[in-house]
CSV table of C-alpha atoms in Angstrom, one decimal:
chain,number,residue,atom,x,y,z
D,541,MET,CA,-33.7,80.8,138.9
D,542,PRO,CA,-34.4,82.6,141.8
D,543,ARG,CA,-32.4,85.7,140.7
D,544,ASN,CA,-35.1,86.2,138.0
D,545,ARG,CA,-38.1,86.0,140.1
D,546,PRO,CA,-37.8,89.3,142.0
D,547,GLN,CA,-37.4,91.5,138.7
D,548,LEU,CA,-40.7,90.0,137.4
D,549,ILE,CA,-42.4,90.9,140.5
D,550,ARG,CA,-41.1,94.2,140.5
D,551,LYS,CA,-42.4,94.9,137.0
D,552,GLU,CA,-45.9,93.8,137.5
D,553,ILE,CA,-45.8,96.0,140.5
D,554,ARG,CA,-44.9,99.0,138.5
D,555,VAL,CA,-48.0,98.3,136.2
D,556,PHE,CA,-50.3,97.8,139.3
D,557,GLY,CA,-49.0,101.2,140.6
D,558,ALA,CA,-50.2,102.9,137.2
D,559,VAL,CA,-53.3,101.2,137.7
D,560,GLN,CA,-53.5,102.8,141.2
D,561,ILE,CA,-52.7,106.1,140.0
D,562,MET,CA,-55.2,105.7,136.9
D,563,THR,CA,-58.0,104.5,139.7
D,564,ALA,CA,-57.1,107.8,141.6
D,565,LEU,CA,-57.8,110.3,138.7
D,566,MET,CA,-61.2,108.4,137.8
D,567,VAL,CA,-62.5,108.5,141.6
D,568,HIS,CA,-61.6,112.3,141.7
D,569,THR,CA,-63.1,112.7,138.5
D,570,LEU,CA,-66.4,111.3,139.8
D,571,GLY,CA,-66.2,113.6,142.5
D,572,VAL,CA,-65.6,116.3,140.2
D,573,LEU,CA,-68.6,115.3,138.4
D,574,TRP,CA,-70.9,114.7,141.5
D,575,SER,CA,-70.1,118.3,142.7
D,576,TYR,CA,-71.0,119.8,139.2
D,577,LEU,CA,-74.1,117.5,138.8
D,578,ILE,CA,-75.4,118.8,142.5
D,579,SER,CA,-74.9,122.3,141.3
D,580,LEU,CA,-76.7,122.0,138.5
D,581,HIS,CA,-79.6,120.3,140.0
D,582,ILE,CA,-79.9,122.8,142.8
D,583,MET,CA,-80.2,125.5,140.2
D,584,ALA,CA,-82.5,123.7,138.0
D,585,PHE,CA,-84.7,121.8,140.5
D,586,GLY,CA,-84.0,123.6,143.7
D,587,LYS,CA,-83.9,120.3,145.8
D,588,THR,CA,-81.6,117.7,144.9
D,589,TYR,CA,-80.2,114.3,146.2
D,590,VAL,CA,-76.9,115.0,147.9
D,591,PRO,CA,-75.1,111.8,148.1
D,592,PHE,CA,-73.3,110.2,151.3
D,593,THR,CA,-69.9,109.8,150.0
D,594,SER,CA,-69.5,113.3,148.4
D,595,THR,CA,-70.8,115.0,151.7
D,596,ILE,CA,-68.0,113.1,153.5
D,597,GLY,CA,-65.5,114.1,150.5
D,598,TYR,CA,-64.5,110.2,149.7
D,599,PRO,CA,-63.7,110.9,146.1
D,600,TYR,CA,-61.6,113.8,147.2
D,601,TRP,CA,-59.3,112.7,150.0
D,602,SER,CA,-59.3,109.0,148.6
D,603,SER,CA,-57.7,109.8,145.4
D,604,TRP,CA,-54.4,111.3,147.1
D,605,PHE,CA,-54.2,108.2,149.2
D,606,PHE,CA,-54.5,106.1,145.9
D,607,THR,CA,-52.2,108.3,144.0
D,608,PHE,CA,-49.3,108.0,146.8
D,609,SER,CA,-49.4,104.5,147.0
D,610,GLY,CA,-49.3,104.0,143.2
D,611,ILE,CA,-46.3,106.5,143.0
D,612,PHE,CA,-44.5,104.3,145.7
D,613,ALA,CA,-45.3,100.8,143.9
D,614,ILE,CA,-43.9,102.4,140.6
D,615,VAL,CA,-40.9,103.9,142.6
D,616,VAL,CA,-40.3,100.4,144.4
D,617,GLU,CA,-39.6,98.8,141.0
D,618,LYS,CA,-36.6,101.3,140.3
D,619,SER,CA,-35.2,101.4,143.6
D,620,SER,CA,-35.9,98.3,145.8
D,621,SER,CA,-34.4,99.3,149.1
D,622,SER,CA,-35.7,97.7,152.5
D,623,SER,CA,-37.0,101.0,153.8
D,624,LEU,CA,-38.7,102.0,150.4
D,625,MET,CA,-40.6,98.4,150.2
D,626,CYS,CA,-41.6,99.1,154.0
D,627,TYR,CA,-43.2,102.5,153.0
D,628,THR,CA,-44.8,100.9,149.9
D,629,THR,CA,-46.3,98.2,152.2
D,630,TYR,CA,-47.5,100.6,154.7
D,631,LEU,CA,-49.1,103.1,152.1
D,632,ASN,CA,-50.8,100.3,150.3
D,633,ILE,CA,-52.3,99.1,153.6
D,634,THR,CA,-53.6,102.5,154.3
D,635,SER,CA,-55.0,102.8,150.9
D,636,PHE,CA,-56.8,99.3,151.0
D,637,CYS,CA,-58.2,100.5,154.4
D,638,VAL,CA,-59.5,103.9,153.0
D,639,ALA,CA,-60.9,101.8,149.9
D,640,LEU,CA,-62.6,99.6,152.7
D,641,VAL,CA,-64.1,102.5,154.3
D,642,GLY,CA,-65.1,103.9,150.8
D,643,MET,CA,-67.1,100.6,150.0
D,644,ILE,CA,-68.8,100.7,153.4
D,645,ALA,CA,-69.9,104.4,152.6
D,646,ILE,CA,-70.7,103.3,149.1
D,647,THR,CA,-72.9,100.3,150.2
D,648,PHE,CA,-74.8,102.4,152.8
D,649,GLU,CA,-75.7,105.2,150.0
D,650,LEU,CA,-76.9,102.6,147.5
D,651,ALA,CA,-78.9,100.8,150.2
D,652,ALA,CA,-80.3,104.0,151.4
D,653,GLN,CA,-81.1,104.8,147.6
D,654,ARG,CA,-83.0,101.7,147.3
D,655,ALA,CA,-85.0,101.8,150.3
D,656,SER,CA,-86.2,105.0,149.4
D,657,ARG,CA,-89.9,105.4,148.7
D,658,HIS,CA,-89.7,108.6,146.6
D,659,VAL,CA,-90.2,108.3,142.6
D,660,PRO,CA,-86.4,108.5,141.2
D,661,ILE,CA,-86.3,111.7,138.9
D,662,TRP,CA,-83.3,112.1,136.8
D,663,PRO,CA,-80.9,113.5,139.4
D,664,HIS,CA,-81.4,110.4,141.5
D,665,THR,CA,-80.7,108.1,138.6
D,666,ALA,CA,-77.7,110.1,137.6
D,667,GLY,CA,-76.1,110.0,141.0
D,668,LYS,CA,-76.9,106.2,141.5
D,669,LEU,CA,-74.8,105.7,138.4
D,670,LEU,CA,-71.9,107.7,139.6
D,671,THR,CA,-72.3,106.0,142.7
D,672,GLU,CA,-71.8,102.6,140.9
D,673,TYR,CA,-69.0,103.9,139.1
D,674,LEU,CA,-67.3,105.0,142.2
D,675,GLY,CA,-67.7,101.2,143.8
D,676,ILE,CA,-66.3,99.8,141.0
D,677,PHE,CA,-63.2,101.9,140.6
D,678,THR,CA,-62.9,101.2,144.6
D,679,ILE,CA,-63.1,97.5,144.2
D,680,LEU,CA,-60.4,98.1,141.7
D,681,GLU,CA,-58.2,99.7,144.2
D,682,LEU,CA,-59.0,97.4,146.7
D,683,PHE,CA,-57.6,94.3,144.4
D,684,ALA,CA,-54.6,96.6,143.1
D,685,ALA,CA,-53.7,97.7,146.7
D,686,PHE,CA,-54.1,94.1,148.0
D,687,VAL,CA,-52.3,92.5,145.6
D,688,VAL,CA,-48.9,95.3,145.8
D,689,VAL,CA,-49.0,94.4,149.3
D,690,HIS,CA,-48.8,90.6,148.7
D,691,TRP,CA,-46.0,91.2,146.2
D,692,VAL,CA,-43.8,93.6,148.0
D,693,ARG,CA,-43.9,91.4,150.9
D,694,LYS,CA,-43.2,88.3,149.0
D,695,ALA,CA,-40.2,90.3,147.3
D,696,ARG,CA,-39.1,91.6,150.7
D,697,HIS,CA,-38.9,88.1,152.4
D,698,GLY,CA,-37.8,86.2,149.5
D,699,GLY,CA,-40.8,83.9,148.9
């Protein structure tokens, strides 16, 4: 019975790796939408809301971390060497930390939007919606990275 358990864990890790890669694509796409929205609103309104998460580039650099941690989670299913499991653990811990920083930035941005006394116009409403979607995908990455780290450590230590 202990022989089948690590195989089941590795297959589930591969699924979570795919989830991480899809999350990375969605986060990057939301960043591209932000950039497009900002450029359109500057041309149309002359002045627009510039999001904090887009200013620090979170959708762009975080998507690289999410992608690499997902790739390593998929590769560890095929070749479960000790060093590859170690790299997968480190990358997913880093991905978790990046997502945590992103959640702090998103929370800060949503709180600033809520505290604003300006009458919300369409660009602000659209920006808030994109920020909320970014928050949802960041929470998904937090969860996926945590689960992958837990399962890799469990498989590595035979528990």
